[in-house]
PDB file of C-alpha atoms and ligand atoms in Angstrom:
ATOM      1  CA  MET A  25     -47.022  -8.302  48.721  1.00 98.00           C
ATOM      2  CA  ARG A  26     -50.201  -7.345  47.008  1.00 98.00           C
ATOM      3  CA  THR A  27     -50.594  -8.906  43.725  1.00 98.00           C
ATOM      4  CA  TYR A  28     -52.897  -6.472  41.013  1.00 98.00           C
ATOM      5  CA  ILE A  29     -53.563  -8.208  37.504  1.00 98.00           C
ATOM      6  CA  ASP A  30     -52.742  -5.433  34.548  1.00 98.00           C
ATOM      7  CA  SER A  31     -55.473  -6.284  32.036  1.00 98.00           C
ATOM      8  CA  ALA A  32     -58.325  -4.934  30.325  1.00 98.00           C
ATOM      9  CA  PHE A  33     -59.634  -7.989  29.688  1.00 98.00           C
ATOM     10  CA  VAL A  34     -62.325  -8.811  32.234  1.00 98.00           C
ATOM     11  CA  ASP A  35     -62.173 -12.992  31.866  1.00 98.00           C
ATOM     12  CA  GLU A  36     -58.626 -12.640  32.014  1.00 98.00           C
ATOM     13  CA  VAL A  37     -59.208 -10.859  36.219  1.00 98.00           C
ATOM     14  CA  ARG A  38     -61.931 -13.402  37.119  1.00 98.00           C
ATOM     15  CA  GLU A  39     -59.679 -16.141  35.734  1.00 98.00           C
ATOM     16  CA  ALA A  40     -57.019 -14.976  38.174  1.00 98.00           C
ATOM     17  CA  ASP A  41     -59.650 -13.656  40.956  1.00 98.00           C
ATOM     18  CA  GLU A  42     -60.365 -17.464  41.519  1.00 97.00           C
ATOM     19  CA  LEU A  43     -56.168 -18.360  42.430  1.00 96.00           C
ATOM     20  CA  GLY A  44     -56.168 -15.625  44.867  1.00 97.00           C
ATOM     21  CA  LEU A  45     -54.183 -12.739  42.824  1.00 98.00           C
ATOM     22  CA  VAL A  46     -56.764 -10.140  42.129  1.00 98.00           C
ATOM     23  CA  ASP A  47     -55.687  -7.699  45.381  1.00 98.00           C
ATOM     24  CA  GLY A  48     -56.946  -4.904  42.582  1.00 98.00           C
ATOM     25  CA  VAL A  49     -56.381  -4.256  38.686  1.00 98.00           C
ATOM     26  CA  THR A  50     -54.581  -1.824  36.189  1.00 98.00           C
ATOM     27  CA  THR A  51     -55.721  -0.839  33.380  1.00 98.00           C
ATOM     28  CA  ASN A  52     -54.364   1.818  30.816  1.00 98.00           C
ATOM     29  CA  PRO A  53     -55.033   3.141  27.124  1.00 98.00           C
ATOM     30  CA  SER A  54     -53.226   0.744  25.370  1.00 98.00           C
ATOM     31  CA  LEU A  55     -54.817  -2.300  27.461  1.00 98.00           C
ATOM     32  CA  VAL A  56     -58.064  -0.730  27.034  1.00 98.00           C
ATOM     33  CA  SER A  57     -57.669  -0.342  23.228  1.00 97.00           C
ATOM     34  CA  SER A  58     -56.865  -3.712  22.632  1.00 97.00           C
ATOM     35  CA  THR A  59     -60.370  -5.076  23.427  1.00 97.00           C
ATOM     36  CA  ASP A  60     -62.357  -2.637  20.924  1.00 91.00           C
ATOM     37  CA  ARG A  61     -64.563  -2.366  23.885  1.00 98.00           C
ATOM     38  CA  GLU A  62     -65.632   0.581  25.752  1.00 98.00           C
ATOM     39  CA  TYR A  63     -63.975   1.839  29.147  1.00 98.00           C
ATOM     40  CA  ARG A  64     -67.156   2.421  31.065  1.00 98.00           C
ATOM     41  CA  ASP A  65     -67.871  -1.428  30.433  1.00 98.00           C
ATOM     42  CA  ILE A  66     -65.093  -3.106  31.139  1.00 98.00           C
ATOM     43  CA  ILE A  67     -64.499  -0.910  34.628  1.00 98.00           C
ATOM     44  CA  ASP A  68     -68.513  -1.713  35.157  1.00 97.00           C
ATOM     45  CA  GLU A  69     -67.776  -5.345  34.802  1.00 98.00           C
ATOM     46  CA  LEU A  70     -64.296  -5.370  36.955  1.00 98.00           C
ATOM     47  CA  ASP A  71     -66.383  -3.475  39.545  1.00 97.00           C
ATOM     48  CA  GLU A  72     -68.825  -6.398  40.305  1.00 97.00           C
ATOM     49  CA  PHE A  73     -66.334  -8.707  41.456  1.00 97.00           C
ATOM     50  CA  VAL A  74     -62.936  -6.881  42.190  1.00 98.00           C
ATOM     51  CA  GLU A  75     -62.978  -5.262  45.356  1.00 96.00           C
ATOM     52  CA  GLY A  76     -59.340  -3.337  45.524  1.00 97.00           C
ATOM     53  CA  PRO A  77     -58.406  -0.646  44.048  1.00 98.00           C
ATOM     54  CA  ILE A  78     -59.153  -0.707  40.199  1.00 98.00           C
ATOM     55  CA  SER A  79     -56.504   2.051  38.261  1.00 98.00           C
ATOM     56  CA  VAL A  80     -58.760   4.075  34.944  1.00 98.00           C
ATOM     57  CA  GLU A  81     -55.955   6.428  33.740  1.00 98.00           C
ATOM     58  CA  VAL A  82     -57.150   9.576  32.226  1.00 98.00           C
ATOM     59  CA  ILE A  83     -56.529  10.450  28.409  1.00 98.00           C
ATOM     60  CA  ALA A  84     -56.046  14.239  28.986  1.00 98.00           C
ATOM     61  CA  THR A  85     -52.166  15.797  29.221  1.00 98.00           C
ATOM     62  CA  ASP A  86     -53.699  19.077  30.685  1.00 98.00           C
ATOM     63  CA  TYR A  87     -54.655  20.333  34.064  1.00 98.00           C
ATOM     64  CA  GLU A  88     -58.502  21.158  33.808  1.00 98.00           C
ATOM     65  CA  ASP A  89     -59.182  18.396  31.457  1.00 98.00           C
ATOM     66  CA  MET A  90     -57.265  15.802  33.872  1.00 98.00           C
ATOM     67  CA  LEU A  91     -59.497  16.951  36.574  1.00 98.00           C
ATOM     68  CA  GLU A  92     -62.688  16.910  34.818  1.00 98.00           C
ATOM     69  CA  GLU A  93     -61.853  13.060  33.207  1.00 98.00           C
ATOM     70  CA  ALA A  94     -60.708  11.895  37.329  1.00 98.00           C
ATOM     71  CA  ARG A  95     -63.587  13.109  38.825  1.00 98.00           C
ATOM     72  CA  GLU A  96     -65.708  11.111  36.353  1.00 98.00           C
ATOM     73  CA  TYR A  97     -63.912   8.049  36.803  1.00 98.00           C
ATOM     74  CA  ASP A  98     -64.172   8.010  40.367  1.00 98.00           C
ATOM     75  CA  THR A  99     -67.673   7.719  40.355  1.00 98.00           C
ATOM     76  CA  TRP A 100     -67.372   4.405  38.320  1.00 98.00           C
ATOM     77  CA  GLY A 101     -66.953   2.369  40.774  1.00 93.00           C
ATOM     78  CA  ASP A 102     -66.828   1.549  44.981  1.00 87.00           C
ATOM     79  CA  ASN A 103     -62.496   1.526  45.090  1.00 97.00           C
ATOM     80  CA  ILE A 104     -61.080   3.727  41.445  1.00 98.00           C
ATOM     81  CA  ALA A 105     -57.771   4.965  41.633  1.00 98.00           C
ATOM     82  CA  VAL A 106     -57.379   7.083  38.792  1.00 98.00           C
ATOM     83  CA  LYS A 107     -54.059   6.816  36.843  1.00 98.00           C
ATOM     84  CA  LEU A 108     -52.216  10.333  36.091  1.00 98.00           C
ATOM     85  CA  PRO A 109     -49.151  10.470  34.231  1.00 98.00           C
ATOM     86  CA  MET A 110     -45.628  11.759  35.787  1.00 98.00           C
ATOM     87  CA  THR A 111     -45.956  15.048  34.027  1.00 98.00           C
ATOM     88  CA  ARG A 112     -46.237  18.966  35.322  1.00 98.00           C
ATOM     89  CA  ASP A 113     -50.146  19.198  34.828  1.00 98.00           C
ATOM     90  CA  GLY A 114     -49.581  15.115  36.473  1.00 98.00           C
ATOM     91  CA  MET A 115     -48.796  16.235  39.752  1.00 98.00           C
ATOM     92  CA  ARG A 116     -50.771  19.945  39.831  1.00 98.00           C
ATOM     93  CA  ALA A 117     -54.101  17.661  39.378  1.00 98.00           C
ATOM     94  CA  LEU A 118     -52.442  14.996  41.924  1.00 98.00           C
ATOM     95  CA  ARG A 119     -51.954  17.528  43.835  1.00 98.00           C
ATOM     96  CA  THR A 120     -56.168  19.157  43.983  1.00 98.00           C
ATOM     97  CA  LEU A 121     -57.209  15.516  43.700  1.00 98.00           C
ATOM     98  CA  TYR A 122     -55.464  14.704  47.267  1.00 98.00           C
ATOM     99  CA  ASP A 123     -57.580  17.422  48.418  1.00 98.00           C
ATOM    100  CA  GLU A 124     -60.649  15.828  47.128  1.00 98.00           C
ATOM    101  CA  GLY A 125     -59.887  12.707  48.487  1.00 98.00           C
ATOM    102  CA  ILE A 126     -59.381  10.942  45.321  1.00 98.00           C
ATOM    103  CA  GLN A 127     -57.059   7.815  44.841  1.00 98.00           C
ATOM    104  CA  THR A 128     -54.661   8.380  42.320  1.00 98.00           C
ATOM    105  CA  ASN A 129     -51.720   6.447  40.725  1.00 98.00           C
ATOM    106  CA  ILE A 130     -49.182   7.765  38.863  1.00 99.00           C
ATOM    107  CA  THR A 131     -47.751   6.354  36.594  1.00 98.00           C
ATOM    108  CA  LEU A 132     -44.865   6.112  33.826  1.00 98.00           C
ATOM    109  CA  VAL A 133     -42.280   6.640  36.714  1.00 98.00           C
ATOM    110  CA  PHE A 134     -38.681   5.991  35.913  1.00 98.00           C
ATOM    111  CA  SER A 135     -36.749   7.624  38.812  1.00 98.00           C
ATOM    112  CA  VAL A 136     -36.619   7.887  42.114  1.00 98.00           C
ATOM    113  CA  ASN A 137     -36.972  11.691  41.842  1.00 98.00           C
ATOM    114  CA  GLN A 138     -40.150  11.164  39.704  1.00 99.00           C
ATOM    115  CA  ALA A 139     -41.242   8.695  42.957  1.00 99.00           C
ATOM    116  CA  LEU A 140     -40.505  11.608  45.338  1.00 99.00           C
ATOM    117  CA  ILE A 141     -42.028  14.447  43.659  1.00 98.00           C
ATOM    118  CA  ALA A 142     -45.403  12.237  43.408  1.00 98.00           C
ATOM    119  CA  ALA A 143     -45.128  10.770  47.333  1.00 98.00           C
ATOM    120  CA  LYS A 144     -44.080  14.437  48.422  1.00 98.00           C
ATOM    121  CA  ASN A 145     -47.701  15.933  46.860  1.00 98.00           C
ATOM    122  CA  GLY A 146     -49.859  12.450  47.954  1.00 98.00           C
ATOM    123  CA  ALA A 147     -50.314  10.007  45.427  1.00 98.00           C
ATOM    124  CA  THR A 148     -52.027   6.883  46.948  1.00 98.00           C
ATOM    125  CA  MET A 149     -49.756   4.690  44.606  1.00 98.00           C
ATOM    126  CA  VAL A 150     -46.631   5.462  42.225  1.00 99.00           C
ATOM    127  CA  SER A 151     -45.871   2.614  38.917  1.00 98.00           C
ATOM    128  CA  PRO A 152     -42.257   2.578  38.327  1.00 98.00           C
ATOM    129  CA  PHE A 153     -42.371   0.836  34.939  1.00 98.00           C
ATOM    130  CA  ILE A 154     -39.643  -1.597  35.655  1.00 98.00           C
ATOM    131  CA  GLY A 155     -39.952  -3.762  32.530  1.00 98.00           C
ATOM    132  CA  ARG A 156     -38.904  -0.849  30.344  1.00 98.00           C
ATOM    133  CA  LEU A 157     -36.020   0.066  32.354  1.00 98.00           C
ATOM    134  CA  ASP A 158     -34.867  -3.334  31.879  1.00 98.00           C
ATOM    135  CA  ASP A 159     -35.711  -3.360  28.173  1.00 97.00           C
ATOM    136  CA  ASN A 160     -33.394  -0.151  27.926  1.00 96.00           C
ATOM    137  CA  GLY A 161     -30.365  -1.680  29.997  1.00 98.00           C
ATOM    138  CA  HIS A 162     -31.228   0.079  32.979  1.00 98.00           C
ATOM    139  CA  ASP A 163     -31.812  -2.077  36.264  1.00 98.00           C
ATOM    140  CA  GLY A 164     -35.754  -1.503  36.916  1.00 98.00           C
ATOM    141  CA  VAL A 165     -35.918  -3.912  40.647  1.00 98.00           C
ATOM    142  CA  GLY A 166     -32.657  -1.690  41.666  1.00 98.00           C
ATOM    143  CA  LEU A 167     -35.295   1.385  41.007  1.00 98.00           C
ATOM    144  CA  ILE A 168     -37.657  -0.082  43.225  1.00 99.00           C
ATOM    145  CA  GLU A 169     -34.870  -0.741  46.159  1.00 98.00           C
ATOM    146  CA  ASP A 170     -33.833   2.820  46.301  1.00 99.00           C
ATOM    147  CA  ILE A 171     -37.413   4.138  45.747  1.00 99.00           C
ATOM    148  CA  ARG A 172     -38.046   1.916  48.991  1.00 99.00           C
ATOM    149  CA  THR A 173     -34.941   3.224  50.786  1.00 98.00           C
ATOM    150  CA  VAL A 174     -36.069   6.937  50.154  1.00 98.00           C
ATOM    151  CA  TYR A 175     -39.760   5.991  51.220  1.00 98.00           C
ATOM    152  CA  ASP A 176     -38.807   4.519  53.834  1.00 98.00           C
ATOM    153  CA  ASN A 177     -36.246   6.825  55.085  1.00 98.00           C
ATOM    154  CA  TYR A 178     -38.924   9.859  55.264  1.00 98.00           C
ATOM    155  CA  GLY A 179     -42.195   7.631  56.465  1.00 98.00           C
ATOM    156  CA  PHE A 180     -43.821   8.585  52.855  1.00 98.00           C
ATOM    157  CA  GLU A 181     -47.447   6.137  53.074  1.00 98.00           C
ATOM    158  CA  THR A 182     -47.480   5.955  49.153  1.00 98.00           C
ATOM    159  CA  ASP A 183     -47.471   2.743  47.924  1.00 99.00           C
ATOM    160  CA  ILE A 184     -44.816   1.084  45.462  1.00 99.00           C
ATOM    161  CA  LEU A 185     -46.676  -0.617  43.025  1.00 99.00           C
ATOM    162  CA  ALA A 186     -44.313  -2.339  40.487  1.00 99.00           C
ATOM    163  CA  ALA A 187     -45.033  -2.353  36.779  1.00 98.00           C
ATOM    164  CA  SER A 188     -44.561  -3.004  33.448  1.00 98.00           C
ATOM    165  CA  ILE A 189     -43.575  -6.739  35.112  1.00 98.00           C
ATOM    166  CA  ARG A 190     -42.100  -8.926  32.392  1.00 98.00           C
ATOM    167  CA  ASN A 191     -41.513 -12.320  34.282  1.00 97.00           C
ATOM    168  CA  PRO A 192     -42.101 -14.406  37.177  1.00 97.00           C
ATOM    169  CA  ARG A 193     -38.222 -13.390  38.556  1.00 97.00           C
ATOM    170  CA  HIS A 194     -39.416 -10.020  38.509  1.00 98.00           C
ATOM    171  CA  VAL A 195     -42.067 -10.093  40.820  1.00 98.00           C
ATOM    172  CA  GLN A 196     -39.754 -12.649  43.296  1.00 98.00           C
ATOM    173  CA  GLU A 197     -37.031  -9.233  43.210  1.00 98.00           C
ATOM    174  CA  VAL A 198     -39.914  -6.468  43.867  1.00 98.00           C
ATOM    175  CA  ALA A 199     -41.013  -8.247  46.750  1.00 98.00           C
ATOM    176  CA  LYS A 200     -37.860  -8.836  47.524  1.00 98.00           C
ATOM    177  CA  ALA A 201     -37.073  -4.987  47.345  1.00 98.00           C
ATOM    178  CA  GLY A 202     -39.627  -4.646  49.360  1.00 98.00           C
ATOM    179  CA  SER A 203     -42.154  -3.308  46.773  1.00 98.00           C
ATOM    180  CA  ASP A 204     -46.192  -3.327  48.379  1.00 99.00           C
ATOM    181  CA  ILE A 205     -47.708  -4.086  45.025  1.00 99.00           C
ATOM    182  CA  ALA A 206     -46.567  -5.398  41.859  1.00 98.00           C
ATOM    183  CA  THR A 207     -49.336  -5.121  38.833  1.00 98.00           C
ATOM    184  CA  LEU A 208     -49.039  -8.743  36.759  1.00 98.00           C
ATOM    185  CA  PRO A 209     -49.736  -9.069  33.152  1.00 98.00           C
ATOM    186  CA  PRO A 210     -52.208 -12.595  32.936  1.00 98.00           C
ATOM    187  CA  GLU A 211     -49.894 -14.766  31.352  1.00 97.00           C
ATOM    188  CA  VAL A 212     -47.045 -13.647  34.072  1.00 98.00           C
ATOM    189  CA  ALA A 213     -49.428 -14.587  36.633  1.00 97.00           C
ATOM    190  CA  ASP A 214     -49.817 -17.760  35.324  1.00 96.00           C
ATOM    191  CA  SER A 215     -46.725 -18.792  34.865  1.00 96.00           C
ATOM    192  CA  MET A 216     -45.609 -18.320  38.699  1.00 97.00           C
ATOM    193  CA  PHE A 217     -47.459 -21.082  39.321  1.00 96.00           C
ATOM    194  CA  ASP A 218     -45.351 -23.941  37.737  1.00 93.00           C
ATOM    195  CA  HIS A 219     -42.005 -25.476  37.968  1.00 93.00           C
ATOM    196  CA  PRO A 220     -41.065 -28.799  36.355  1.00 90.00           C
ATOM    197  CA  ARG A 221     -39.990 -30.180  40.079  1.00 96.00           C
ATOM    198  CA  THR A 222     -43.004 -29.772  40.946  1.00 96.00           C
ATOM    199  CA  ASP A 223     -44.753 -31.309  38.343  1.00 94.00           C
ATOM    200  CA  GLY A 224     -42.264 -34.551  38.324  1.00 96.00           C
ATOM    201  CA  GLY A 225     -42.568 -34.846  41.951  1.00 97.00           C
ATOM    202  CA  LEU A 226     -46.457 -34.921  41.451  1.00 96.00           C
ATOM    203  CA  GLU A 227     -46.203 -37.631  38.648  1.00 96.00           C
ATOM    204  CA  ALA A 228     -43.641 -39.876  40.962  1.00 97.00           C
ATOM    205  CA  PHE A 229     -45.707 -39.954  43.928  1.00 97.00           C
ATOM    206  CA  LEU A 230     -48.415 -41.100  41.924  1.00 96.00           C
ATOM    207  CA  ASP A 231     -46.454 -43.426  40.106  1.00 97.00           C
ATOM    208  CA  ASP A 232     -45.806 -44.971  43.682  1.00 97.00           C
ATOM    209  CA  TRP A 233     -49.185 -44.802  44.858  1.00 95.00           C
ATOM    210  CA  GLY A 234     -50.018 -47.141  41.969  1.00 95.00           C
ATOM    211  CA  ASP A 235     -53.957 -47.925  41.415  1.00 94.00           C
ATOM    212  CA  ARG A 236     -54.578 -48.315  45.163  1.00 92.00           C
ATOM    213  CA  GLU A 237     -58.154 -46.722  45.963  1.00 91.00           C
ATOM    214  CA  SER A 238     -57.457 -43.125  48.072  1.00 90.00           C
ATOM    215  CA  PRO A 239     -57.430 -43.850  51.530  1.00 90.00           C
ATOM    216  CA  ALA A 240     -59.991 -40.943  52.211  1.00 93.00           C
ATOM    217  CA  LEU A 241     -62.775 -42.410  49.383  1.00 86.00           C
ATOM    218  CA  LYS A 242     -63.573 -46.041  50.575  1.00 70.00           C
TER     219      LYS A 242
HETATM  220  O1  LIG B  24     -49.784  -0.961  32.895  1.00 91.45           O
HETATM  221  C1  LIG B  24     -48.705  -0.451  33.058  1.00 91.45           C
HETATM  222  C2  LIG B  24     -47.482  -0.897  33.102  1.00 91.45           C
HETATM  223  O2  LIG B  24     -47.887  -2.096  33.686  1.00 91.45           O
HETATM  224  C3  LIG B  24     -47.592  -1.155  31.210  1.00 91.45           C
HETATM  225  O3  LIG B  24     -46.135  -2.071  31.036  1.00 91.45           O
HETATM  226  O4  LIG B  24     -45.877  -3.947  29.627  1.00 91.45           O
HETATM  227  O5  LIG B  24     -46.548  -1.666  28.585  1.00 91.45           O
HETATM  228  O6  LIG B  24     -44.117  -1.443  29.740  1.00 91.45           O
HETATM  229  P1  LIG B  24     -45.898  -2.429  29.871  1.00 91.45           P
END
């Protein structure tokens, strides 16, 4: 499974990149607004080291302005995916951008039918928000499983990008469900490394070894 980082803080992305977790980056208006930086400056800096897709989200909600933004964002880097909302205007823009060869990431997806419509219209990726579904007592991972089934039934090539990830369990569950990608908040990415038995086991090894020198370093 490919892992993206869901952040607009470049330093957080850089740290995750050093640990092999950055196959791409997703941003959204809320994440960018939390940085107090210009969107373009953030993307320029990410583009210096992120080789995978960087998702840049349109602000416009109407077809024409979405297209104008999308065509501009597509020039912002070597591998930009334009994020469009799962709305009727978003789908109209998706169809036009597909014909222009611009990568797209359809965001705010909460149902199989929405994911089906996005795939039929040529979406490069769809972002089901599993955490927000769980937050409302629904089954976010179950949605990934159902979209996987539908996409495989009909050979859709759209990538499932599990989003709104809340914890490390979400990551392993969407991987088991066959999600192509998961976009990880930096704190979730970091917590994936840890297990108390690993720390305890390492401590026990070192205790048993005592103060002997390493055989490789004599
Ligand atoms: O960036 C899209 C998605 O990951 C946002 O998740 O945490 O705002 O529900 P969240």
